[in-house]
Amino acid sequence: MTIFERIKKLRKEKGLTQTDLAKAIGYKDKSVISHIERGEQNLYQDKIQAIADALDVSPGYLINGIEEKDEKLNKLIELFNQLSDENKNKLIELAELYNKSN
């Protein structure tokens, strides 16, 4: 799911119209939200933050679908994503072994 699809889904889940969301983030009408939800509008950091605030989620959740609950988890995800596929598999195996030993 893309950031644009996630915004639309969250907006609907919250019972907000495009007009409601537009006003909540400082736009006068819904056309910008319509463009955003179709992926036709670039999103800058300040607007991602404003949309996240209006939808009561973190910017990280909008961007990648993962809630930013823990900085250590975010760091681990960042490092994991930089690994080769082979090393990702090794790390998963190691984590599973470690988990079984506790």
mmCIF file of N, CA and C in Angstrom:
data_model
loop_
_atom_site.group_PDB
_atom_site.id
_atom_site.type_symbol
_atom_site.label_atom_id
_atom_site.label_comp_id
_atom_site.label_asym_id
_atom_site.label_seq_id
_atom_site.Cartn_x
_atom_site.Cartn_y
_atom_site.Cartn_z
ATOM 1 N N MET A 1 0.850 -1.179 0.000
ATOM 2 C CA MET A 1 0.000 0.000 0.000
ATOM 3 C C MET A 1 0.892 1.237 0.000
ATOM 4 N N THR A 2 0.555 2.206 -0.815
ATOM 5 C CA THR A 2 1.338 3.442 -0.894
ATOM 6 C C THR A 2 0.888 4.438 0.171
ATOM 7 N N ILE A 3 1.675 5.475 0.349
ATOM 8 C CA ILE A 3 1.307 6.541 1.281
ATOM 9 C C ILE A 3 -0.032 7.159 0.877
ATOM 10 N N PHE A 4 -0.259 7.279 -0.433
ATOM 11 C CA PHE A 4 -1.484 7.902 -0.929
ATOM 12 C C PHE A 4 -2.704 7.034 -0.611
ATOM 13 N N GLU A 5 -2.545 5.734 -0.802
ATOM 14 C CA GLU A 5 -3.634 4.792 -0.481
ATOM 15 C C GLU A 5 -3.892 4.756 1.022
ATOM 16 N N ARG A 6 -2.803 4.825 1.805
ATOM 17 C CA ARG A 6 -2.935 4.803 3.256
ATOM 18 C C ARG A 6 -3.675 6.043 3.754
ATOM 19 N N ILE A 7 -3.386 7.196 3.165
ATOM 20 C CA ILE A 7 -4.081 8.434 3.550
ATOM 21 C C ILE A 7 -5.576 8.292 3.278
ATOM 22 N N LYS A 8 -5.926 7.825 2.113
ATOM 23 C CA LYS A 8 -7.341 7.662 1.754
ATOM 24 C C LYS A 8 -8.031 6.681 2.696
ATOM 25 N N LYS A 9 -7.382 5.548 2.950
ATOM 26 C CA LYS A 9 -7.961 4.533 3.832
ATOM 27 C C LYS A 9 -8.178 5.092 5.236
ATOM 28 N N LEU A 10 -7.166 5.756 5.774
ATOM 29 C CA LEU A 10 -7.277 6.317 7.125
ATOM 30 C C LEU A 10 -8.347 7.404 7.193
ATOM 31 N N ARG A 11 -8.383 8.249 6.159
ATOM 32 C CA ARG A 11 -9.396 9.312 6.139
ATOM 33 C C ARG A 11 -10.792 8.707 6.214
ATOM 34 N N LYS A 12 -11.031 7.678 5.421
ATOM 35 C CA LYS A 12 -12.346 7.033 5.413
ATOM 36 C C LYS A 12 -12.630 6.342 6.744
ATOM 37 N N GLU A 13 -11.616 5.675 7.312
ATOM 38 C CA GLU A 13 -11.791 5.016 8.608
ATOM 39 C C GLU A 13 -12.156 6.010 9.705
ATOM 40 N N LYS A 14 -11.622 7.219 9.607
ATOM 41 C CA LYS A 14 -11.907 8.265 10.600
ATOM 42 C C LYS A 14 -13.227 8.971 10.325
ATOM 43 N N GLY A 15 -13.869 8.632 9.206
ATOM 44 C CA GLY A 15 -15.140 9.262 8.859
ATOM 45 C C GLY A 15 -14.997 10.690 8.375
ATOM 46 N N LEU A 16 -13.835 11.018 7.830
ATOM 47 C CA LEU A 16 -13.592 12.368 7.342
ATOM 48 C C LEU A 16 -13.838 12.450 5.840
ATOM 49 N N THR A 17 -14.357 13.573 5.404
ATOM 50 C CA THR A 17 -14.470 13.823 3.971
ATOM 51 C C THR A 17 -13.150 14.416 3.496
ATOM 52 N N GLN A 18 -12.975 14.488 2.194
ATOM 53 C CA GLN A 18 -11.785 15.149 1.656
ATOM 54 C C GLN A 18 -11.756 16.609 2.083
ATOM 55 N N THR A 19 -12.923 17.233 2.147
ATOM 56 C CA THR A 19 -13.014 18.630 2.593
ATOM 57 C C THR A 19 -12.574 18.764 4.044
ATOM 58 N N ASP A 20 -13.015 17.833 4.911
ATOM 59 C CA ASP A 20 -12.613 17.857 6.328
ATOM 60 C C ASP A 20 -11.097 17.793 6.461
ATOM 61 N N LEU A 21 -10.495 16.841 5.744
ATOM 62 C CA LEU A 21 -9.048 16.673 5.837
ATOM 63 C C LEU A 21 -8.323 17.883 5.267
ATOM 64 N N ALA A 22 -8.813 18.404 4.164
ATOM 65 C CA ALA A 22 -8.198 19.587 3.563
ATOM 66 C C ALA A 22 -8.169 20.744 4.558
ATOM 67 N N LYS A 23 -9.289 21.007 5.199
ATOM 68 C CA LYS A 23 -9.362 22.108 6.166
ATOM 69 C C LYS A 23 -8.448 21.855 7.366
ATOM 70 N N ALA A 24 -8.366 20.587 7.798
ATOM 71 C CA ALA A 24 -7.544 20.244 8.962
ATOM 72 C C ALA A 24 -6.059 20.481 8.704
ATOM 73 N N ILE A 25 -5.641 20.423 7.435
ATOM 74 C CA ILE A 25 -4.221 20.623 7.148
ATOM 75 C C ILE A 25 -3.938 21.959 6.464
ATOM 76 N N GLY A 26 -4.950 22.818 6.409
ATOM 77 C CA GLY A 26 -4.723 24.179 5.945
ATOM 78 C C GLY A 26 -5.033 24.467 4.496
ATOM 79 N N TYR A 27 -5.760 23.586 3.825
ATOM 80 C CA TYR A 27 -6.182 23.855 2.448
ATOM 81 C C TYR A 27 -7.630 24.320 2.448
ATOM 82 N N LYS A 28 -7.996 25.079 1.440
ATOM 83 C CA LYS A 28 -9.347 25.640 1.382
ATOM 84 C C LYS A 28 -10.379 24.692 0.801
ATOM 85 N N ASP A 29 -9.942 23.805 -0.103
ATOM 86 C CA ASP A 29 -10.921 22.882 -0.684
ATOM 87 C C ASP A 29 -10.333 21.490 -0.840
ATOM 88 N N LYS A 30 -11.184 20.572 -1.231
ATOM 89 C CA LYS A 30 -10.822 19.162 -1.256
ATOM 90 C C LYS A 30 -9.982 18.744 -2.453
ATOM 91 N N SER A 31 -9.810 19.602 -3.436
ATOM 92 C CA SER A 31 -9.121 19.184 -4.661
ATOM 93 C C SER A 31 -7.690 18.714 -4.387
ATOM 94 N N VAL A 32 -7.017 19.347 -3.457
ATOM 95 C CA VAL A 32 -5.648 18.933 -3.142
ATOM 96 C C VAL A 32 -5.650 17.527 -2.547
ATOM 97 N N ILE A 33 -6.595 17.239 -1.672
ATOM 98 C CA ILE A 33 -6.686 15.909 -1.075
ATOM 99 C C ILE A 33 -6.995 14.879 -2.148
ATOM 100 N N SER A 34 -7.855 15.228 -3.054
ATOM 101 C CA SER A 34 -8.167 14.331 -4.170
ATOM 102 C C SER A 34 -6.905 14.005 -4.963
ATOM 103 N N HIS A 35 -6.106 15.022 -5.233
ATOM 104 C CA HIS A 35 -4.852 14.813 -5.966
ATOM 105 C C HIS A 35 -3.864 13.969 -5.153
ATOM 106 N N ILE A 36 -3.797 14.229 -3.860
ATOM 107 C CA ILE A 36 -2.906 13.463 -2.984
ATOM 108 C C ILE A 36 -3.310 11.991 -3.005
ATOM 109 N N GLU A 37 -4.588 11.718 -2.818
ATOM 110 C CA GLU A 37 -5.058 10.337 -2.737
ATOM 111 C C GLU A 37 -4.867 9.580 -4.052
ATOM 112 N N ARG A 38 -4.768 10.306 -5.148
ATOM 113 C CA ARG A 38 -4.510 9.667 -6.445
ATOM 114 C C ARG A 38 -3.018 9.627 -6.766
ATOM 115 N N GLY A 39 -2.196 10.143 -5.865
ATOM 116 C CA GLY A 39 -0.756 10.136 -6.077
ATOM 117 C C GLY A 39 -0.286 11.173 -7.069
ATOM 118 N N GLU A 40 -1.073 12.199 -7.275
ATOM 119 C CA GLU A 40 -0.753 13.236 -8.255
ATOM 120 C C GLU A 40 -0.159 14.486 -7.621
ATOM 121 N N GLN A 41 0.027 14.478 -6.331
ATOM 122 C CA GLN A 41 0.512 15.657 -5.593
ATOM 123 C C GLN A 41 1.732 15.249 -4.783
ATOM 124 N N ASN A 42 2.834 15.957 -4.952
ATOM 125 C CA ASN A 42 4.011 15.695 -4.134
ATOM 126 C C ASN A 42 3.724 16.064 -2.691
ATOM 127 N N LEU A 43 4.224 15.267 -1.784
ATOM 128 C CA LEU A 43 4.050 15.539 -0.363
ATOM 129 C C LEU A 43 5.395 15.900 0.240
ATOM 130 N N TYR A 44 5.450 17.056 0.861
ATOM 131 C CA TYR A 44 6.647 17.486 1.548
ATOM 132 C C TYR A 44 6.508 17.163 3.024
ATOM 133 N N GLN A 45 7.630 17.160 3.725
ATOM 134 C CA GLN A 45 7.667 16.731 5.111
ATOM 135 C C GLN A 45 6.631 17.447 5.978
ATOM 136 N N ASP A 46 6.472 18.752 5.806
ATOM 137 C CA ASP A 46 5.529 19.480 6.651
ATOM 138 C C ASP A 46 4.088 19.029 6.397
ATOM 139 N N LYS A 47 3.767 18.711 5.156
ATOM 140 C CA LYS A 47 2.403 18.248 4.851
ATOM 141 C C LYS A 47 2.189 16.818 5.333
ATOM 142 N N ILE A 48 3.223 15.984 5.241
ATOM 143 C CA ILE A 48 3.095 14.625 5.777
ATOM 144 C C ILE A 48 2.819 14.703 7.269
ATOM 145 N N GLN A 49 3.536 15.578 7.964
ATOM 146 C CA GLN A 49 3.312 15.749 9.407
ATOM 147 C C GLN A 49 1.905 16.255 9.684
ATOM 148 N N ALA A 50 1.445 17.230 8.918
ATOM 149 C CA ALA A 50 0.099 17.782 9.118
ATOM 150 C C ALA A 50 -0.984 16.729 8.862
ATOM 151 N N ILE A 51 -0.807 15.945 7.816
ATOM 152 C CA ILE A 51 -1.786 14.889 7.515
ATOM 153 C C ILE A 51 -1.752 13.832 8.608
ATOM 154 N N ALA A 52 -0.557 13.447 9.040
ATOM 155 C CA ALA A 52 -0.436 12.463 10.118
ATOM 156 C C ALA A 52 -1.129 12.960 11.381
ATOM 157 N N ASP A 53 -0.927 14.218 11.714
ATOM 158 C CA ASP A 53 -1.579 14.792 12.896
ATOM 159 C C ASP A 53 -3.099 14.758 12.742
ATOM 160 N N ALA A 54 -3.584 15.142 11.572
ATOM 161 C CA ALA A 54 -5.032 15.182 11.334
ATOM 162 C C ALA A 54 -5.653 13.785 11.382
ATOM 163 N N LEU A 55 -4.866 12.773 10.987
ATOM 164 C CA LEU A 55 -5.383 11.401 10.970
ATOM 165 C C LEU A 55 -4.991 10.625 12.220
ATOM 166 N N ASP A 56 -4.294 11.295 13.141
ATOM 167 C CA ASP A 56 -3.899 10.724 14.424
ATOM 168 C C ASP A 56 -3.016 9.483 14.270
ATOM 169 N N VAL A 57 -2.030 9.584 13.379
ATOM 170 C CA VAL A 57 -1.023 8.540 13.213
ATOM 171 C C VAL A 57 0.337 9.218 13.132
ATOM 172 N N SER A 58 1.384 8.425 13.126
ATOM 173 C CA SER A 58 2.723 8.996 12.988
ATOM 174 C C SER A 58 3.055 9.187 11.513
ATOM 175 N N PRO A 59 3.974 10.102 11.220
ATOM 176 C CA PRO A 59 4.423 10.235 9.834
ATOM 177 C C PRO A 59 5.009 8.928 9.293
ATOM 178 N N GLY A 60 5.701 8.199 10.148
ATOM 179 C CA GLY A 60 6.271 6.921 9.742
ATOM 180 C C GLY A 60 5.214 5.928 9.299
ATOM 181 N N TYR A 61 4.078 5.960 9.975
ATOM 182 C CA TYR A 61 2.998 5.055 9.575
ATOM 183 C C TYR A 61 2.477 5.440 8.194
ATOM 184 N N LEU A 62 2.323 6.721 7.947
ATOM 185 C CA LEU A 62 1.867 7.143 6.613
ATOM 186 C C LEU A 62 2.860 6.712 5.540
ATOM 187 N N ILE A 63 4.131 6.874 5.821
ATOM 188 C CA ILE A 63 5.164 6.609 4.826
ATOM 189 C C ILE A 63 5.347 5.119 4.566
ATOM 190 N N ASN A 64 5.467 4.335 5.638
ATOM 191 C CA ASN A 64 5.806 2.926 5.423
ATOM 192 C C ASN A 64 4.870 1.922 6.088
ATOM 193 N N GLY A 65 3.815 2.396 6.699
ATOM 194 C CA GLY A 65 2.846 1.485 7.297
ATOM 195 C C GLY A 65 3.254 0.910 8.639
ATOM 196 N N ILE A 66 4.352 1.413 9.196
ATOM 197 C CA ILE A 66 4.824 0.930 10.491
ATOM 198 C C ILE A 66 4.716 2.070 11.490
ATOM 199 N N GLU A 67 4.020 1.825 12.563
ATOM 200 C CA GLU A 67 3.848 2.847 13.595
ATOM 201 C C GLU A 67 5.172 3.084 14.302
ATOM 202 N N GLU A 68 5.487 4.327 14.540
ATOM 203 C CA GLU A 68 6.736 4.695 15.202
ATOM 204 C C GLU A 68 6.552 4.675 16.713
ATOM 205 N N LYS A 69 6.517 3.490 17.277
ATOM 206 C CA LYS A 69 6.315 3.368 18.716
ATOM 207 C C LYS A 69 7.633 3.333 19.471
ATOM 208 N N ASP A 70 8.670 2.925 18.790
ATOM 209 C CA ASP A 70 9.921 2.683 19.480
ATOM 210 C C ASP A 70 11.085 3.052 18.572
ATOM 211 N N GLU A 71 11.927 3.947 19.031
ATOM 212 C CA GLU A 71 13.061 4.373 18.210
ATOM 213 C C GLU A 71 14.012 3.217 17.924
ATOM 214 N N LYS A 72 14.168 2.310 18.873
ATOM 215 C CA LYS A 72 15.040 1.158 18.666
ATOM 216 C C LYS A 72 14.499 0.267 17.557
ATOM 217 N N LEU A 73 13.196 0.089 17.519
ATOM 218 C CA LEU A 73 12.578 -0.712 16.466
ATOM 219 C C LEU A 73 12.802 -0.047 15.108
ATOM 220 N N ASN A 74 12.633 1.248 15.045
ATOM 221 C CA ASN A 74 12.852 1.959 13.789
ATOM 222 C C ASN A 74 14.293 1.829 13.323
ATOM 223 N N LYS A 75 15.239 1.927 14.251
ATOM 224 C CA LYS A 75 16.650 1.772 13.908
ATOM 225 C C LYS A 75 16.911 0.360 13.403
ATOM 226 N N LEU A 76 16.330 -0.633 14.065
ATOM 227 C CA LEU A 76 16.501 -2.021 13.649
ATOM 228 C C LEU A 76 15.946 -2.248 12.248
ATOM 229 N N ILE A 77 14.798 -1.693 11.957
ATOM 230 C CA ILE A 77 14.196 -1.814 10.624
ATOM 231 C C ILE A 77 15.084 -1.154 9.582
ATOM 232 N N GLU A 78 15.593 0.018 9.905
ATOM 233 C CA GLU A 78 16.477 0.733 8.976
ATOM 234 C C GLU A 78 17.720 -0.094 8.656
ATOM 235 N N LEU A 79 18.337 -0.653 9.699
ATOM 236 C CA LEU A 79 19.533 -1.464 9.491
ATOM 237 C C LEU A 79 19.210 -2.753 8.741
ATOM 238 N N PHE A 80 18.111 -3.389 9.085
ATOM 239 C CA PHE A 80 17.687 -4.623 8.425
ATOM 240 C C PHE A 80 17.486 -4.390 6.933
ATOM 241 N N ASN A 81 16.852 -3.290 6.578
ATOM 242 C CA ASN A 81 16.584 -2.985 5.173
ATOM 243 C C ASN A 81 17.865 -2.769 4.361
ATOM 244 N N GLN A 82 18.956 -2.464 5.038
ATOM 245 C CA GLN A 82 20.226 -2.250 4.346
ATOM 246 C C GLN A 82 20.985 -3.552 4.095
ATOM 247 N N LEU A 83 20.558 -4.640 4.717
ATOM 248 C CA LEU A 83 21.247 -5.922 4.566
ATOM 249 C C LEU A 83 20.927 -6.581 3.230
ATOM 250 N N SER A 84 21.828 -7.432 2.795
ATOM 251 C CA SER A 84 21.549 -8.259 1.616
ATOM 252 C C SER A 84 20.486 -9.280 1.999
ATOM 253 N N ASP A 85 19.842 -9.880 1.017
ATOM 254 C CA ASP A 85 18.831 -10.899 1.296
ATOM 255 C C ASP A 85 19.416 -12.053 2.106
ATOM 256 N N GLU A 86 20.631 -12.447 1.758
ATOM 257 C CA GLU A 86 21.290 -13.548 2.477
ATOM 258 C C GLU A 86 21.479 -13.197 3.955
ATOM 259 N N ASN A 87 21.958 -11.987 4.211
ATOM 260 C CA ASN A 87 22.175 -11.573 5.589
ATOM 261 C C ASN A 87 20.859 -11.345 6.340
ATOM 262 N N LYS A 88 19.816 -10.926 5.634
ATOM 263 C CA LYS A 88 18.494 -10.811 6.265
ATOM 264 C C LYS A 88 18.045 -12.176 6.763
ATOM 265 N N ASN A 89 18.209 -13.198 5.935
ATOM 266 C CA ASN A 89 17.817 -14.556 6.329
ATOM 267 C C ASN A 89 18.636 -15.047 7.511
ATOM 268 N N LYS A 90 19.936 -14.762 7.513
ATOM 269 C CA LYS A 90 20.794 -15.158 8.638
ATOM 270 C C LYS A 90 20.349 -14.475 9.926
ATOM 271 N N LEU A 91 20.025 -13.206 9.835
ATOM 272 C CA LEU A 91 19.595 -12.466 11.011
ATOM 273 C C LEU A 91 18.269 -13.001 11.543
ATOM 274 N N ILE A 92 17.353 -13.335 10.657
ATOM 275 C CA ILE A 92 16.070 -13.907 11.072
ATOM 276 C C ILE A 92 16.297 -15.230 11.800
ATOM 277 N N GLU A 93 17.163 -16.078 11.240
ATOM 278 C CA GLU A 93 17.471 -17.361 11.876
ATOM 279 C C GLU A 93 18.080 -17.143 13.258
ATOM 280 N N LEU A 94 18.986 -16.195 13.355
ATOM 281 C CA LEU A 94 19.620 -15.889 14.632
ATOM 282 C C LEU A 94 18.594 -15.384 15.648
ATOM 283 N N ALA A 95 17.702 -14.509 15.220
ATOM 284 C CA ALA A 95 16.671 -13.982 16.115
ATOM 285 C C ALA A 95 15.738 -15.100 16.582
ATOM 286 N N GLU A 96 15.387 -16.014 15.676
ATOM 287 C CA GLU A 96 14.535 -17.143 16.057
ATOM 288 C C GLU A 96 15.237 -18.042 17.068
ATOM 289 N N LEU A 97 16.530 -18.300 16.863
ATOM 290 C CA LEU A 97 17.304 -19.094 17.815
ATOM 291 C C LEU A 97 17.371 -18.402 19.171
ATOM 292 N N TYR A 98 17.648 -17.126 19.152
ATOM 293 C CA TYR A 98 17.732 -16.345 20.386
ATOM 294 C C TYR A 98 16.396 -16.354 21.127
ATOM 295 N N ASN A 99 15.324 -16.215 20.388
ATOM 296 C CA ASN A 99 13.986 -16.189 20.981
ATOM 297 C C ASN A 99 13.651 -17.532 21.633
ATOM 298 N N LYS A 100 14.045 -18.638 21.007
ATOM 299 C CA LYS A 100 13.774 -19.972 21.558
ATOM 300 C C LYS A 100 14.552 -20.225 22.847
ATOM 301 N N SER A 101 15.736 -19.608 22.963
ATOM 302 C CA SER A 101 16.582 -19.844 24.135
ATOM 303 C C SER A 101 16.113 -19.068 25.360
ATOM 304 N N ASN A 102 15.205 -18.135 25.169
ATOM 305 C CA ASN A 102 14.715 -17.328 26.306
ATOM 306 C C ASN A 102 13.412 -17.790 26.813
#
